[in-house]
Tab-separated table of C-alpha atoms in Angstrom:
chain	number	residue	atom	x	y	z
J	1186	ARG	CA	-9.187	-3.285	-11.210
J	1187	LEU	CA	-8.584	-4.038	-7.571
J	1188	ARG	CA	-10.051	-7.042	-5.810
J	1189	TRP	CA	-10.289	-8.135	-2.189
J	1190	THR	CA	-8.522	-11.157	-0.731
J	1191	GLU	CA	-10.292	-13.477	1.693
J	1192	GLY	CA	-9.443	-12.498	5.266
J	1193	ASP	CA	-8.196	-8.995	4.398
J	1194	LEU	CA	-8.011	-6.764	7.474
J	1195	ILE	CA	-8.795	-3.043	7.697
J	1196	SER	CA	-8.646	-0.413	10.404
J	1197	LEU	CA	-12.103	1.082	10.948
J	1198	PHE	CA	-12.656	4.208	12.999
J	1199	GLU	CA	-16.271	3.602	13.932
J	1200	GLY	CA	-17.486	7.035	14.931
J	1201	THR	CA	-14.475	7.547	17.202
J	1202	THR	CA	-10.718	7.848	16.809
J	1203	ARG	CA	-10.284	4.315	18.182
J	1204	ASN	CA	-8.587	1.944	15.719
J	1205	LYS	CA	-10.783	-1.159	15.441
J	1206	LYS	CA	-9.878	-4.308	13.488
J	1207	TYR	CA	-12.371	-5.519	10.873
J	1208	LYS	CA	-12.080	-8.616	8.637
J	1209	PHE	CA	-13.345	-8.999	5.072
J	1210	LEU	CA	-15.999	-11.736	4.920
J	1211	GLY	CA	-15.949	-12.320	1.170
J	1212	GLU	CA	-13.811	-14.460	-1.106
J	1213	THR	CA	-10.602	-13.746	-2.959
J	1214	GLY	CA	-11.444	-11.903	-6.169
J	1215	ASP	CA	-14.580	-10.162	-4.884
J	1216	ASN	CA	-15.103	-6.510	-5.821
J	1217	ALA	CA	-17.446	-5.853	-2.884
J	1218	GLY	CA	-18.366	-7.355	0.462
J	1219	ASP	CA	-18.923	-6.885	4.157
J	1220	PHE	CA	-16.589	-6.571	7.133
J	1221	GLU	CA	-16.850	-8.055	10.617
J	1222	ASP	CA	-15.531	-6.496	13.820
J	1223	ILE	CA	-12.885	-8.788	15.328
J	1224	THR	CA	-11.483	-6.275	17.812
J	1225	THR	CA	-10.699	-7.715	21.222
J	1226	GLY	CA	-10.645	-5.875	24.536
J	1227	PHE	CA	-11.786	-2.432	25.553
J	1228	GLY	CA	-10.566	0.870	24.186
J	1229	SER	CA	-11.276	4.566	24.003
J	1230	GLY	CA	-11.372	7.327	21.421
J	1231	ASN	CA	-12.697	10.788	20.751
J	1232	ASP	CA	-15.988	11.257	18.879
J	1233	ILE	CA	-15.984	11.995	15.138
J	1234	ASP	CA	-18.946	12.668	12.845
J	1235	CYS	CA	-18.337	9.937	10.233
J	1236	TYR	CA	-16.531	6.643	9.634
J	1237	TYR	CA	-12.945	6.355	8.404
J	1238	ALA	CA	-11.217	3.205	7.184
J	1239	ILE	CA	-7.827	2.221	5.851
J	1240	TYR	CA	-6.404	-0.949	4.318
J	1241	PRO	CA	-4.273	-2.689	5.447
J	1242	TYR	CA	-4.907	-2.963	9.175
J	1243	SER	CA	-2.130	-1.971	11.558
J	1244	SER	CA	-2.380	-1.461	15.290
J	1245	SER	CA	-0.088	1.570	14.960
J	1246	THR	CA	-2.389	3.423	12.539
J	1247	LYS	CA	-4.024	6.501	14.073
J	1248	LEU	CA	-6.800	8.923	13.156
J	1249	HIS	CA	-6.590	12.598	14.069
J	1250	GLU	CA	-9.775	14.530	14.809
J	1251	ASP	CA	-8.927	16.859	11.919
J	1252	GLY	CA	-9.456	13.970	9.489
J	1253	TYR	CA	-6.006	12.678	8.585
J	1254	ILE	CA	-4.706	9.166	9.167
J	1255	THR	CA	-1.177	8.423	10.333
J	1256	TYR	CA	0.010	5.368	8.420
J	1257	THR	CA	3.387	3.688	7.868
J	1258	PHE	CA	4.391	2.739	4.334
J	1259	PRO	CA	6.386	-0.527	4.568
J	1260	VAL	CA	10.092	-0.480	3.747
J	1261	GLU	CA	9.706	-3.960	2.249
J	1262	GLN	CA	6.984	-5.345	0.000
J	1263	ASN	CA	6.451	-8.915	-1.177
J	1264	TYR	CA	6.255	-9.864	-4.843
J	1265	ALA	CA	2.910	-10.905	-6.334
J	1266	GLU	CA	2.433	-12.042	-9.904
J	1267	ASN	CA	1.027	-9.277	-12.129
J	1268	SER	CA	0.170	-7.141	-9.088
J	1269	PHE	CA	1.541	-5.574	-5.926
J	1270	GLY	CA	1.954	-7.687	-2.805
J	1271	LEU	CA	-0.629	-8.114	-0.075
J	1272	GLY	CA	-0.620	-5.155	2.296
J	1273	ALA	CA	1.553	-3.017	0.006
J	1274	ASN	CA	-1.216	-0.827	-1.404
J	1275	PRO	CA	-2.878	1.466	1.170
J	1276	MET	CA	-6.488	2.437	0.467
J	1277	VAL	CA	-8.651	4.797	2.501
J	1278	ALA	CA	-12.353	5.519	2.792
J	1279	VAL	CA	-14.530	8.068	4.558
J	1280	THR	CA	-18.330	8.132	4.766
J	1281	GLY	CA	-20.739	11.040	4.466
J	1282	GLY	CA	-21.837	10.724	8.084
J	1283	LEU	CA	-22.731	8.300	10.842
J	1284	ASP	CA	-25.776	7.049	8.884
J	1285	ASP	CA	-23.619	6.111	5.869
J	1286	PHE	CA	-22.180	2.587	6.038
J	1287	ASP	CA	-20.702	2.292	2.520
J	1288	LEU	CA	-16.917	2.405	2.418
J	1289	CYS	CA	-15.745	3.609	-1.010
J	1290	PHE	CA	-12.007	2.953	-0.923
J	1291	ARG	CA	-9.547	5.096	-2.866
J	1292	ASN	CA	-5.888	4.305	-3.520
J	1293	ALA	CA	-3.413	6.344	-1.500
J	1294	ALA	CA	-0.359	5.138	-3.446
J	1295	GLY	CA	1.042	5.267	-6.943
J	1296	TYR	CA	2.643	2.347	-8.752
J	1297	LEU	CA	6.001	1.718	-10.350
J	1298	ARG	CA	5.949	-1.184	-12.803
J	1299	LEU	CA	9.235	-2.493	-14.155
J	1300	TYR	CA	9.493	-5.038	-16.975
J	1301	LEU	CA	12.590	-7.249	-16.683
J	1302	TYR	CA	14.071	-9.773	-19.057
J	1303	GLY	CA	17.378	-11.627	-19.241
J	1304	ASP	CA	19.027	-14.914	-20.029
J	1305	ASP	CA	18.458	-17.448	-17.227
J	1306	VAL	CA	17.923	-14.855	-14.474
J	1307	ALA	CA	15.931	-15.257	-11.242
J	1308	VAL	CA	15.327	-11.975	-9.403
J	1309	LYS	CA	15.668	-12.083	-5.617
J	1310	SER	CA	14.920	-8.443	-4.799
J	1311	ILE	CA	14.516	-4.963	-6.280
J	1312	LYS	CA	15.464	-1.815	-4.352
J	1313	ILE	CA	14.100	1.578	-5.418
J	1314	GLU	CA	15.655	4.889	-4.399
J	1315	GLY	CA	14.972	8.418	-5.607
J	1316	ASN	CA	18.000	10.289	-6.921
J	1317	ASN	CA	17.069	13.272	-4.765
J	1318	SER	CA	16.453	11.246	-1.572
J	1319	GLU	CA	12.671	11.416	-1.937
J	1320	PRO	CA	10.806	9.764	0.994
J	1321	LEU	CA	9.377	6.395	-0.095
J	1322	ALA	CA	8.648	4.484	3.114
J	1323	GLY	CA	7.836	5.193	6.727
J	1324	LYS	CA	5.369	7.510	8.450
J	1325	ALA	CA	2.811	9.265	6.272
J	1326	TYR	CA	-0.281	11.409	6.743
J	1327	ILE	CA	-3.189	10.409	4.505
J	1328	THR	CA	-6.278	12.602	4.286
J	1329	PRO	CA	-9.372	10.958	2.742
J	1330	GLU	CA	-11.952	13.188	1.073
J	1331	TYR	CA	-15.592	12.208	0.810
J	1332	GLY	CA	-16.513	11.983	-2.871
J	1333	GLY	CA	-12.942	12.818	-3.892
J	1334	TYR	CA	-9.400	11.525	-3.782
J	1335	PRO	CA	-7.046	11.303	-0.815
J	1336	THR	CA	-3.834	13.254	-0.365
J	1337	THR	CA	-0.648	11.763	1.052
J	1338	GLU	CA	2.155	13.622	2.797
J	1339	MET	CA	5.302	11.867	4.003
J	1340	ASP	CA	6.777	12.672	7.404
J	1341	GLU	CA	10.291	14.105	7.606
J	1342	THR	CA	11.426	10.885	9.342
J	1343	ALA	CA	10.492	8.739	6.312
J	1344	THR	CA	13.190	6.684	4.575
J	1345	SER	CA	14.326	7.056	0.972
J	1346	THR	CA	14.382	3.403	-0.130
J	1347	VAL	CA	11.842	0.622	-0.556
J	1348	THR	CA	12.592	-3.011	-1.437
J	1349	LEU	CA	10.503	-5.584	-3.272
J	1350	ASN	CA	11.223	-9.023	-1.803
J	1351	CYS	CA	10.843	-11.764	-4.404
J	1352	GLY	CA	11.168	-14.645	-1.942
J	1353	SER	CA	12.875	-17.703	-3.413
J	1354	GLY	CA	13.327	-15.846	-6.691
J	1355	VAL	CA	11.238	-14.992	-9.750
J	1356	ASN	CA	12.391	-16.303	-13.134
J	1357	ILE	CA	12.076	-13.538	-15.706
J	1358	GLY	CA	11.393	-13.705	-19.427
J	1359	THR	CA	14.263	-13.958	-21.881
J	1360	THR	CA	13.122	-11.300	-24.377
J	1361	ALA	CA	11.528	-7.883	-24.320
J	1362	GLU	CA	8.322	-9.433	-25.647
J	1363	THR	CA	8.196	-11.925	-22.748
J	1364	ALA	CA	9.475	-9.543	-20.049
J	1365	THR	CA	8.188	-10.107	-16.503
J	1366	PRO	CA	6.407	-7.201	-14.748
J	1367	PHE	CA	7.238	-6.250	-11.163
J	1368	TRP	CA	4.874	-3.902	-9.284
J	1369	ILE	CA	5.944	-1.632	-6.426
J	1370	ALA	CA	3.482	0.612	-4.575
J	1371	LEU	CA	4.903	4.024	-3.688
J	1372	PRO	CA	3.585	7.176	-2.061
J	1373	PRO	CA	2.747	9.739	-4.773
J	1374	THR	CA	6.186	11.117	-5.602
J	1375	VAL	CA	7.816	13.488	-8.055
J	1376	PHE	CA	11.270	12.068	-8.794
J	1377	SER	CA	12.824	15.420	-9.634
J	1378	LYS	CA	16.158	13.817	-10.563
J	1379	GLY	CA	14.877	10.393	-11.553
J	1380	PHE	CA	15.314	7.203	-9.562
J	1381	THR	CA	17.662	4.231	-9.269
J	1382	ALA	CA	16.716	0.553	-9.233
J	1383	THR	CA	19.064	-2.103	-7.868
J	1384	PHE	CA	18.274	-5.668	-8.916
J	1385	THR	CA	19.725	-8.644	-7.028
J	1386	ASP	CA	19.590	-12.205	-8.364
J	1387	LEU	CA	19.693	-15.490	-6.442
J	1388	SER	CA	23.484	-15.680	-6.599
J	1389	GLY	CA	23.836	-12.227	-5.018
J	1390	TYR	CA	24.850	-10.452	-8.220
J	1391	GLU	CA	23.621	-6.825	-8.325
J	1392	PHE	CA	22.665	-4.831	-11.375
J	1393	THR	CA	21.929	-1.126	-10.991
J	1394	LYS	CA	20.108	1.074	-13.469
J	1395	THR	CA	19.466	4.786	-13.099
J	1396	PHE	CA	16.478	6.385	-14.784
């Protein structure tokens, strides 16, 4: 179950292809709420016949008249306890027309969850790479579908690695029963030859495991 965080920002294409910045007005943990336009300055865009939105906001995000959104998956995500980090999980919405103001967001990513345990280990970062150089970060084209689920296609310039930054380090459990989960949001991907995870601890020691 996904929840909003106070102050979350989205890109809203309000009847045109102009990217406008809207802020969530609710509280952290809410499952619904309203957004306020905080865009500054003038802008222009071509007319469209409905509203499109994407979380998180980015000034570089674009909407094409044909209905797909150009979005950049981050090469680095930040650790969050029992979840993915803020801004790591793109969600998109499209309304049924210009008289429809309800944004029903759908996830545009998949999730890799790794459970780690070890004796006195603090994880600094986790790097994920497909064994067939699958694109995992960078430019993507996301097409929302009203009443359905979005599709995501990575651009040929996308990169093949993504890193979870664990800040000052996350102490992991010491047994399989107390293992610590780490969430990484990824574009929907078929790892045809599996994937490799590289774990780095606070001392700089690296441990690599191929799946």
